[in-house]
Structure formats: C-alpha cells, structure tokens
Tab-separated table of C-alpha atoms (C1' of nucleotides) in Angstrom:
chain	number	residue	atom	x	y	z
A	474	UNK	CA	33.742	-37.827	106.752
A	475	UNK	CA	33.788	-33.459	107.734
A	476	UNK	CA	32.805	-32.242	104.616
A	477	UNK	CA	30.600	-32.993	101.878
A	478	UNK	CA	30.944	-33.642	98.615
A	479	UNK	CA	29.132	-31.216	97.601
A	480	UNK	CA	31.095	-28.628	99.803
A	481	UNK	CA	34.169	-30.307	99.360
A	482	UNK	CA	33.559	-29.498	95.192
A	483	UNK	CA	32.581	-25.897	96.257
A	484	UNK	CA	35.572	-25.532	98.130
A	485	UNK	CA	37.940	-26.496	95.387
A	486	UNK	CA	35.859	-24.128	93.373
A	487	UNK	CA	36.229	-21.320	95.045
A	488	UNK	CA	39.647	-21.660	95.079
A	489	UNK	CA	39.578	-21.898	91.711
A	490	UNK	CA	37.616	-18.941	91.414
A	491	UNK	CA	39.901	-16.648	93.966
A	492	UNK	CA	43.211	-17.334	91.735
A	493	UNK	CA	42.366	-16.161	88.773
A	494	UNK	CA	43.672	-13.217	87.771
A	495	UNK	CA	40.955	-11.792	85.429
A	496	UNK	CA	37.764	-10.278	86.694
A	497	UNK	CA	35.533	-11.011	83.895
A	498	UNK	CA	33.095	-14.601	84.866
A	499	UNK	CA	34.243	-18.131	84.545
A	500	UNK	CA	32.136	-20.877	82.693
A	501	UNK	CA	31.314	-23.352	85.337
A	502	UNK	CA	31.551	-25.890	81.763
A	503	UNK	CA	35.425	-24.629	81.794
A	504	UNK	CA	35.501	-25.162	85.116
A	505	UNK	CA	33.944	-28.386	85.738
A	506	UNK	CA	37.120	-30.000	83.145
A	507	UNK	CA	39.567	-27.841	84.961
A	508	UNK	CA	38.508	-29.529	88.353
A	509	UNK	CA	37.572	-32.542	86.928
A	510	UNK	CA	33.690	-32.128	88.376
A	511	UNK	CA	30.756	-33.296	86.734
A	512	UNK	CA	29.444	-30.327	85.373
A	513	UNK	CA	25.804	-30.721	86.138
A	514	UNK	CA	26.709	-31.266	89.970
A	515	UNK	CA	28.641	-27.751	89.850
A	516	UNK	CA	26.409	-25.789	88.771
A	517	UNK	CA	23.898	-27.253	91.787
A	518	UNK	CA	26.830	-26.579	93.769
A	519	UNK	CA	28.323	-23.059	92.155
A	520	UNK	CA	23.953	-22.129	92.508
A	521	UNK	CA	24.015	-22.891	96.407
A	522	UNK	CA	27.002	-20.274	96.230
A	523	UNK	CA	25.196	-17.910	93.882
A	524	UNK	CA	21.729	-18.029	96.643
A	525	UNK	CA	24.489	-17.592	99.653
A	526	UNK	CA	25.521	-14.210	98.078
A	527	UNK	CA	29.440	-15.515	97.994
A	528	UNK	CA	29.602	-15.684	93.927
A	529	UNK	CA	27.418	-13.788	91.220
A	530	UNK	CA	26.384	-15.179	88.111
A	531	UNK	CA	25.733	-14.261	84.598
A	532	UNK	CA	24.276	-16.500	81.787
A	533	UNK	CA	24.678	-16.236	77.826
A	534	UNK	CA	28.174	-15.957	76.459
A	535	UNK	CA	30.965	-14.647	78.108
A	536	UNK	CA	28.655	-14.998	81.409
A	537	UNK	CA	29.922	-17.670	83.984
A	538	UNK	CA	30.639	-16.866	88.239
A	539	UNK	CA	33.050	-15.433	89.808
A	540	UNK	CA	33.318	-14.026	93.227
A	541	UNK	CA	31.158	-11.590	94.871
A	542	UNK	CA	33.330	-9.909	97.386
A	543	UNK	CA	36.990	-9.948	97.921
A	544	UNK	CA	39.207	-13.638	98.044
A	545	UNK	CA	40.326	-11.896	101.689
A	546	UNK	CA	36.537	-11.570	103.002
A	547	UNK	CA	35.776	-14.489	101.931
A	548	UNK	CA	36.463	-17.592	104.744
A	549	UNK	CA	36.712	-21.231	104.420
A	550	UNK	CA	33.950	-21.087	107.023
A	551	UNK	CA	31.357	-18.863	104.686
A	552	UNK	CA	31.565	-21.448	101.905
A	553	UNK	CA	31.083	-24.325	104.251
A	554	UNK	CA	28.276	-22.879	105.830
A	555	UNK	CA	26.872	-22.107	103.252
A	556	UNK	CA	26.350	-25.693	101.593
A	557	UNK	CA	26.608	-28.190	103.942
A	558	UNK	CA	25.542	-25.687	106.893
A	559	UNK	CA	26.025	-25.412	110.933
A	560	UNK	CA	25.412	-28.830	111.944
A	561	UNK	CA	28.724	-29.435	112.441
A	562	UNK	CA	29.313	-26.892	114.665
A	563	UNK	CA	25.961	-27.026	116.785
A	564	UNK	CA	25.181	-30.823	116.914
A	565	UNK	CA	26.336	-33.368	119.508
A	566	UNK	CA	29.019	-35.812	118.510
A	567	UNK	CA	26.773	-38.551	120.042
A	568	UNK	CA	24.073	-37.395	118.360
A	569	UNK	CA	21.770	-36.326	121.289
A	570	UNK	CA	18.987	-33.687	120.106
A	571	UNK	CA	19.641	-30.444	122.449
A	572	UNK	CA	22.857	-31.478	124.022
A	573	UNK	CA	24.548	-28.435	124.899
A	574	UNK	CA	25.546	-26.637	128.951
A	575	UNK	CA	22.639	-26.854	130.117
A	576	UNK	CA	21.791	-30.434	129.376
A	577	UNK	CA	24.909	-32.338	128.052
A	578	UNK	CA	25.841	-35.442	127.050
A	579	UNK	CA	29.539	-37.338	128.958
A	580	UNK	CA	31.746	-36.202	125.690
A	581	UNK	CA	30.272	-32.322	125.462
A	582	UNK	CA	33.286	-31.265	127.292
A	583	UNK	CA	35.964	-32.217	125.159
A	584	UNK	CA	33.470	-32.335	121.923
A	585	UNK	CA	32.873	-29.010	122.605
A	586	UNK	CA	36.637	-27.392	122.490
A	587	UNK	CA	37.225	-29.152	120.152
A	588	UNK	CA	34.209	-28.570	117.601
A	589	UNK	CA	35.238	-24.371	118.545
A	590	UNK	CA	39.196	-24.999	116.929
A	591	UNK	CA	37.637	-26.280	114.331
A	592	UNK	CA	35.338	-22.989	113.966
A	593	UNK	CA	37.951	-20.864	114.258
A	594	UNK	CA	40.620	-22.783	112.273
A	595	UNK	CA	37.739	-22.421	109.192
A	596	UNK	CA	36.903	-18.920	110.231
A	597	UNK	CA	40.503	-17.459	110.217
A	598	UNK	CA	41.279	-18.885	107.042
A	599	UNK	CA	40.290	-17.161	104.053
A	600	UNK	CA	39.964	-18.521	100.293
A	601	UNK	CA	42.496	-15.832	99.391
A	602	UNK	CA	44.952	-16.901	101.281
A	603	UNK	CA	45.194	-20.735	100.298
A	604	UNK	CA	44.291	-19.537	96.530
A	605	UNK	CA	47.930	-17.450	96.589
A	606	UNK	CA	49.453	-20.371	98.539
A	607	UNK	CA	48.700	-23.047	96.066
A	608	UNK	CA	50.119	-20.606	93.499
A	609	UNK	CA	53.178	-19.199	94.902
A	610	UNK	CA	53.967	-23.310	95.135
A	611	UNK	CA	52.134	-24.971	93.208
A	612	UNK	CA	50.119	-27.389	95.097
A	613	UNK	CA	46.792	-29.100	93.820
A	614	UNK	CA	43.130	-28.571	93.279
A	615	UNK	CA	42.467	-31.871	91.412
A	616	UNK	CA	44.063	-35.525	91.914
A	617	UNK	CA	46.607	-35.108	89.313
A	618	UNK	CA	47.652	-31.640	87.858
A	619	UNK	CA	48.732	-29.024	89.612
A	620	UNK	CA	47.766	-25.101	90.521
A	621	UNK	CA	49.248	-23.417	87.482
A	622	UNK	CA	46.666	-24.993	86.266
A	623	UNK	CA	44.225	-22.915	86.648
A	624	UNK	CA	45.683	-20.023	86.167
A	625	UNK	CA	43.757	-17.851	83.796
A	626	UNK	CA	46.361	-15.533	80.900
A	627	UNK	CA	45.389	-12.840	79.645
E	83	UNK	CA	28.811	-35.383	110.070
E	84	UNK	CA	31.944	-36.270	111.941
E	85	UNK	CA	30.752	-39.248	113.005
E	86	UNK	CA	28.485	-42.062	111.290
E	87	UNK	CA	25.573	-43.390	113.033
E	88	UNK	CA	26.682	-46.749	113.405
E	89	UNK	CA	29.826	-44.900	115.579
E	90	UNK	CA	27.355	-42.454	117.381
E	91	UNK	CA	25.381	-45.698	118.673
E	92	UNK	CA	28.505	-47.453	118.642
E	93	UNK	CA	29.758	-45.266	121.309
E	94	UNK	CA	26.743	-44.547	123.406
E	95	UNK	CA	26.654	-48.466	123.718
E	96	UNK	CA	30.081	-49.001	124.872
E	97	UNK	CA	29.866	-45.964	127.278
E	98	UNK	CA	26.239	-47.981	128.984
E	99	UNK	CA	28.709	-51.148	128.657
E	100	UNK	CA	31.131	-49.400	131.042
E	101	UNK	CA	28.330	-48.203	133.166
E	102	UNK	CA	27.251	-51.587	134.778
E	103	UNK	CA	28.712	-52.407	137.801
E	104	UNK	CA	28.301	-56.581	137.561
E	105	UNK	CA	30.681	-58.102	134.980
E	106	UNK	CA	27.978	-60.350	133.543
E	107	UNK	CA	27.272	-60.451	130.223
E	108	UNK	CA	23.951	-57.382	129.198
E	109	UNK	CA	21.373	-58.455	126.368
E	110	UNK	CA	21.708	-56.451	123.277
E	111	UNK	CA	17.959	-56.066	123.422
E	112	UNK	CA	17.963	-54.967	126.681
E	113	UNK	CA	20.510	-52.467	126.219
E	114	UNK	CA	18.747	-51.446	122.533
E	115	UNK	CA	15.842	-50.514	124.916
E	116	UNK	CA	16.738	-48.854	127.186
E	117	UNK	CA	19.297	-46.755	124.621
E	118	UNK	CA	16.222	-46.539	122.128
E	119	UNK	CA	18.060	-47.887	118.961
E	120	UNK	CA	16.996	-50.441	116.690
E	121	UNK	CA	18.049	-53.812	118.260
E	122	UNK	CA	18.794	-55.520	114.662
E	123	UNK	CA	20.946	-52.755	113.996
E	124	UNK	CA	22.419	-52.731	117.405
E	125	UNK	CA	23.595	-55.972	116.807
E	126	UNK	CA	25.124	-55.290	114.029
E	127	UNK	CA	26.836	-53.013	115.281
E	128	UNK	CA	27.585	-55.373	118.480
E	129	UNK	CA	29.297	-57.398	116.130
E	130	UNK	CA	32.299	-55.035	114.696
E	131	UNK	CA	32.908	-54.198	118.538
E	132	UNK	CA	33.051	-57.950	119.024
E	133	UNK	CA	34.801	-58.906	115.827
E	134	UNK	CA	37.943	-56.020	116.704
E	135	UNK	CA	37.967	-57.686	120.138
E	136	UNK	CA	37.274	-54.605	121.892
E	137	UNK	CA	33.968	-56.344	123.172
E	138	UNK	CA	32.833	-60.000	124.076
E	139	UNK	CA	29.843	-61.928	123.554
E	140	UNK	CA	28.197	-64.801	124.739
E	141	UNK	CA	25.212	-66.391	123.073
E	142	UNK	CA	22.456	-68.028	125.117
E	143	UNK	CA	20.644	-67.744	128.085
E	144	UNK	CA	22.608	-64.907	130.129
E	145	UNK	CA	24.702	-64.306	127.084
E	146	UNK	CA	24.599	-61.058	125.973
E	147	UNK	CA	27.910	-58.789	125.332
E	148	UNK	CA	30.162	-57.111	127.954
E	149	UNK	CA	33.487	-55.005	127.796
E	150	UNK	CA	36.751	-57.271	126.904
E	151	UNK	CA	38.821	-55.343	128.315
E	152	UNK	CA	38.462	-52.810	131.014
E	153	UNK	CA	36.951	-49.012	130.220
E	154	UNK	CA	39.769	-47.449	131.090
E	155	UNK	CA	41.836	-49.658	128.525
E	156	UNK	CA	39.372	-48.667	126.033
E	157	UNK	CA	39.539	-45.119	124.253
E	158	UNK	CA	36.935	-43.065	122.474
E	159	UNK	CA	39.102	-43.426	119.079
E	160	UNK	CA	39.290	-46.965	119.265
E	161	UNK	CA	35.619	-47.506	118.884
E	162	UNK	CA	35.829	-44.947	116.199
E	163	UNK	CA	38.250	-46.555	114.270
E	164	UNK	CA	36.316	-49.836	114.923
E	165	UNK	CA	33.609	-49.069	113.187
E	166	UNK	CA	34.450	-45.645	111.180
E	167	UNK	CA	38.110	-46.565	109.992
E	168	UNK	CA	40.820	-44.072	109.715
E	169	UNK	CA	39.804	-42.389	107.187
E	170	UNK	CA	38.415	-39.003	109.231
E	171	UNK	CA	42.483	-39.334	110.544
E	172	UNK	CA	43.745	-39.452	107.269
E	173	UNK	CA	42.000	-38.402	104.434
E	174	UNK	CA	42.249	-34.510	103.066
E	175	UNK	CA	39.537	-32.342	103.940
E	176	UNK	CA	39.454	-31.424	100.436
E	177	UNK	CA	39.205	-34.564	99.676
E	178	UNK	CA	42.253	-34.920	97.026
E	179	UNK	CA	43.713	-38.706	96.864
E	180	UNK	CA	47.144	-39.113	98.063
E	181	UNK	CA	47.307	-35.320	99.939
E	182	UNK	CA	50.622	-35.169	102.272
E	183	UNK	CA	53.122	-33.486	103.566
E	184	UNK	CA	54.957	-34.436	100.082
E	185	UNK	CA	52.194	-33.662	97.687
E	186	UNK	CA	49.835	-31.410	99.936
E	187	UNK	CA	46.931	-29.587	98.696
E	188	UNK	CA	46.365	-25.674	99.702
E	189	UNK	CA	44.470	-26.491	103.169
E	190	UNK	CA	47.338	-29.242	104.154
E	191	UNK	CA	48.632	-27.605	107.001
E	192	UNK	CA	45.597	-26.027	108.623
E	193	UNK	CA	43.430	-29.488	108.231
E	194	UNK	CA	46.233	-31.225	109.610
E	195	UNK	CA	47.079	-29.900	112.493
E	196	UNK	CA	43.076	-29.777	113.374
E	197	UNK	CA	42.543	-33.257	112.442
E	198	UNK	CA	45.694	-34.533	114.792
E	199	UNK	CA	44.066	-32.117	117.733
E	200	UNK	CA	40.901	-34.034	117.298
E	201	UNK	CA	42.981	-37.478	117.155
E	202	UNK	CA	44.572	-36.983	120.688
E	203	UNK	CA	41.769	-35.550	122.147
E	204	UNK	CA	39.472	-39.264	120.831
E	205	UNK	CA	43.223	-41.021	121.861
E	206	UNK	CA	42.964	-39.480	125.876
E	207	UNK	CA	39.203	-39.470	126.081
E	208	UNK	CA	38.638	-43.272	127.374
E	209	UNK	CA	35.173	-44.585	127.854
E	210	UNK	CA	35.316	-45.633	131.986
E	211	UNK	CA	36.229	-41.350	131.896
E	212	UNK	CA	33.080	-40.778	130.041
E	213	UNK	CA	31.115	-43.288	132.082
E	214	UNK	CA	32.081	-42.197	135.267
E	215	UNK	CA	31.547	-38.592	134.750
E	216	UNK	CA	27.926	-39.623	133.000
E	217	UNK	CA	27.146	-41.570	136.695
E	218	UNK	CA	28.256	-38.867	138.499
E	219	UNK	CA	26.334	-36.398	137.124
E	220	UNK	CA	23.480	-38.093	135.763
E	221	UNK	CA	24.536	-37.423	131.866
E	222	UNK	CA	22.066	-38.668	129.140
E	223	UNK	CA	22.254	-41.169	126.618
E	224	UNK	CA	19.678	-41.246	125.179
E	225	UNK	CA	16.837	-38.489	123.698
E	226	UNK	CA	15.265	-38.222	127.239
E	227	UNK	CA	16.277	-40.066	129.793
E	228	UNK	CA	19.224	-39.589	132.450
E	229	UNK	CA	22.083	-41.533	133.304
E	230	UNK	CA	20.907	-43.577	136.022
E	231	UNK	CA	18.429	-45.416	134.215
E	232	UNK	CA	21.355	-47.465	132.807
E	233	UNK	CA	23.129	-48.550	136.316
E	234	UNK	CA	22.315	-52.341	136.926
E	235	UNK	CA	20.986	-52.941	140.116
E	236	UNK	CA	22.320	-56.066	141.952
O	1213	DG	C1'	15.196	-11.411	64.987
O	1214	DT	C1'	17.189	-16.062	65.317
O	1215	DA	C1'	21.179	-19.212	66.793
O	1216	DA	C1'	24.486	-19.580	69.871
O	1217	DT	C1'	26.208	-19.872	74.821
O	1218	DT	C1'	25.210	-20.219	79.279
O	1219	DT	C1'	23.207	-20.405	83.882
O	1220	DA	C1'	18.447	-21.946	86.396
O	1221	DA	C1'	15.602	-25.596	87.770
O	1222	DG	C1'	13.560	-29.941	87.918
O	1223	DA	C1'	13.218	-34.849	86.953
O	1224	DT	C1'	15.522	-38.607	87.164
O	1225	DT	C1'	19.393	-42.244	88.368
O	1226	DA	C1'	22.775	-44.397	91.137
O	1227	DA	C1'	25.171	-45.384	95.175
O	1228	DA	C1'	26.178	-45.165	100.152
O	1229	DT	C1'	24.181	-45.504	104.152
O	1230	DA	C1'	20.515	-46.543	107.821
O	1231	DC	C1'	17.054	-50.355	108.917
O	1232	DT	C1'	14.783	-54.010	108.726
O	1233	DC	C1'	13.543	-59.406	108.361
O	1234	DT	C1'	14.497	-63.753	108.118
O	1235	DT	C1'	16.786	-67.660	109.768
O	1236	DA	C1'	21.409	-70.194	111.258
O	1237	DA	C1'	24.328	-71.158	115.174
O	1238	DT	C1'	24.999	-71.740	120.235
O	1239	DT	C1'	23.863	-72.428	124.790
O	1240	DA	C1'	21.114	-72.817	129.366
O	1241	DT	C1'	17.073	-75.013	131.679
O	1242	DT	C1'	13.754	-78.012	132.371
Z	893	DA	C1'	15.520	-84.559	124.326
Z	894	DA	C1'	13.078	-80.194	123.782
Z	895	DT	C1'	12.271	-75.522	124.861
Z	896	DA	C1'	13.497	-70.871	125.230
Z	897	DA	C1'	17.015	-67.289	124.923
Z	898	DT	C1'	20.678	-65.770	122.940
Z	899	DT	C1'	24.236	-63.567	119.452
Z	900	DA	C1'	25.696	-64.403	113.889
Z	901	DA	C1'	25.491	-64.136	109.483
Z	902	DG	C1'	23.009	-62.752	105.266
Z	903	DA	C1'	19.098	-60.993	102.713
Z	904	DG	C1'	16.401	-56.909	102.156
Z	905	DT	C1'	13.990	-52.269	102.522
Z	906	DA	C1'	14.314	-47.417	103.008
Z	907	DT	C1'	16.727	-42.836	103.132
Z	908	DT	C1'	19.862	-39.916	101.886
Z	909	DT	C1'	23.420	-38.114	99.412
Z	910	DA	C1'	25.125	-37.844	95.325
Z	911	DA	C1'	25.443	-37.636	89.686
Z	912	DT	C1'	22.730	-36.935	85.718
Z	913	DC	C1'	19.593	-35.610	82.282
Z	914	DT	C1'	16.192	-32.442	80.519
Z	915	DT	C1'	14.070	-27.724	79.578
Z	916	DA	C1'	13.817	-23.344	80.918
Z	917	DA	C1'	15.197	-18.126	81.005
Z	918	DA	C1'	18.327	-15.119	79.851
Z	919	DT	C1'	22.019	-13.065	76.924
Z	920	DT	C1'	24.767	-11.963	72.880
Z	921	DA	C1'	26.527	-11.754	68.659
Z	922	DC	C1'	25.485	-11.966	63.984
DNA sequence: GTAATTTAAGATTAAATACTCTTAATTATT
DNA sequence: AATAATTAAGAGTATTTAATCTTAAATTAC
C-alpha cells in the first residue's frame, strides 16, 4: 500500500475541507458522518494535521477544524508528509539502510527516478485543485456518494 | 511503504539466486545466512515464489531452490505480483473501492499516470539486469556486505 | 455558573503483518 | 534400513497499524 489508512483519511478529509464554501469551522463529527470514517479515528488524524499547522481547530459549540492556509497553498505532499512522513521518498525500495548515491543497491537508480516522479506529482498537486475538480465533476470522496453531498449550503 | 517486508526479502533473494554461477540448487539456510534474513521466514517466501513457478525447489541433501527460468525472463514485477499481488497497481490512492475511469476519485488522473510509470519501470527491469549490475559494481544486498559475498565459487 | 458542545489526550482493543517454532515429507548417503 | 539434509506446512507469538473507548479541557449559550 502506498499510503497508510490514516494518510488516506487525512487526504479525503482535507479535500472535504477545501470544498467547503464557508470560512467557519466544520465539526469533526459531521465530517466523520459524511466521509464515513470513525469519529475518534478521524479526530486523531485531524489532531496530527492541526499539530503540523495545516489545519486549525476550535473547541466548543460552533467549533471544529478548518484549513489554516488557502487550499491553493496546501499540496497533496504536505498531507502525506504530515501523516506518513518522508519514508516513502527517502527509503530504499529493497529496504537497505543508507542506500543512496554513495552506497546504492542494485535497484537504486530505477527507484530513485520513479520516486522523484511520485514526489513531483504530489508536490505539484494542491488540495484545492482536487477539490475544484471534485465539485465540478461531482466525483467521489466516499465509497458511494458524489461530491455534492459535502458542499456546505449557506 | 511501497513493498511489504516479504516482498523486499523475496526480491533480495531472487537477485541473490540470479547472481549464482552454478546451475544447482542453493539451500535456503545458506541464503538466509548470507542475506541476514530469518531462515523460516525466508522459507515461507521461497515457497510463495515456488508456488508461483518463479522458482523450483528440491528436498533433501543438495536440495534448495533455484530460478525456474532464466533471470532475463523474470522481472522485478513478477516477484512483486507473486508476493504483494496487484493491489498497488489497481487500487485507488485514496482507498475508494471501484475507483477507475468510469467512477474516478478527484486524484485518479494523477495517480493512474504515476502508477503506470511504476508499473512500466518494474516490468522493464529484469532480475538478471540487477544481478549483473550488482556483481559488476559490487553493490549491496544486505545492510553491510558487498555483492561478492554471494557469488558462489566453483 | 451550569449545561451542552466540541476538540485533546490517553488507554484499550482488534486486525494485519512480521516473525518463530514444531512437525511432517522427501531425498541422498552410508 | 537408518541417518542426515533439506523443503513444506501448520501453529503459535510479537509487533505494528487501525480503530474504539473514556476522560479531560475549552468554549458557548442560557
């Protein structure tokens, strides 16, 4: 699996937040229901993103979480790094410690090129870009429902 | 993590076998010592590759495992598919079931392109190619030692 | 200031992956 | 035939990841 479950949920939740019209906070309970993710598990993931300054949170009635910066300034990679960390982009595909240009494994060359492609793709993709695409084409963020399900009416 | 530990060990062991000069069987015990992989765990992985017809085995004295085909005909992808299966190349990066051209997620386009690159790279890399490179440049298959450690003298 | 709403944090449980141990089956050597 | 060397297979344990439960802290509204 490329990304952990936590990371996948964090990405879905970030797209959800980027698609919200209102500037206000969105309660995690509502997100967990819309996205069909366990509330407590999602809460932990939102805490990680909040600790990493990608989100900000507010306690109490009308509280919740929201993006701390514009969705244009948050990349797919930002979320991946915050939750899964850099391992995917630094570690040897054959699991050898310290594999790199100085002490490569036989597969290093191929993997270094490929993972740089993955990296560039993730760095070049913003969550706003994905959220806009999702809204325009009514794409999915859950097993079933379309995107419109998440658009906050005001 | 891109590949499971089992898959990583399976790949290292396959490169090891591809680098052997002799046509004979190599005992898993010896491989496990050279590659610093637990004997029983490696045995299970070798069983998987044998069941998938990538290796063949022989019991008893002078027994062991060896490549069933030439290392030129076994790709990196063959080993990955035998051990980790196709999930990496078929599943949605956001974990949505049934994500594809008909019912895509917002990230589908980017991921489909990237994973096709990974796929092509793995399909286009043979274990012989990597074994030869490893021998010529004395690269590593373990945390410490160089490749020469594995070359069977005869 | 009390109750309701919400995130934060820690403890616990469940499931998946990684690894180990034991026994059985096969083959070669003597 | 007996012994040793080896893979096969299944059961068992440990570690990691995923998910749940409980309590605390902050904030709002009445």
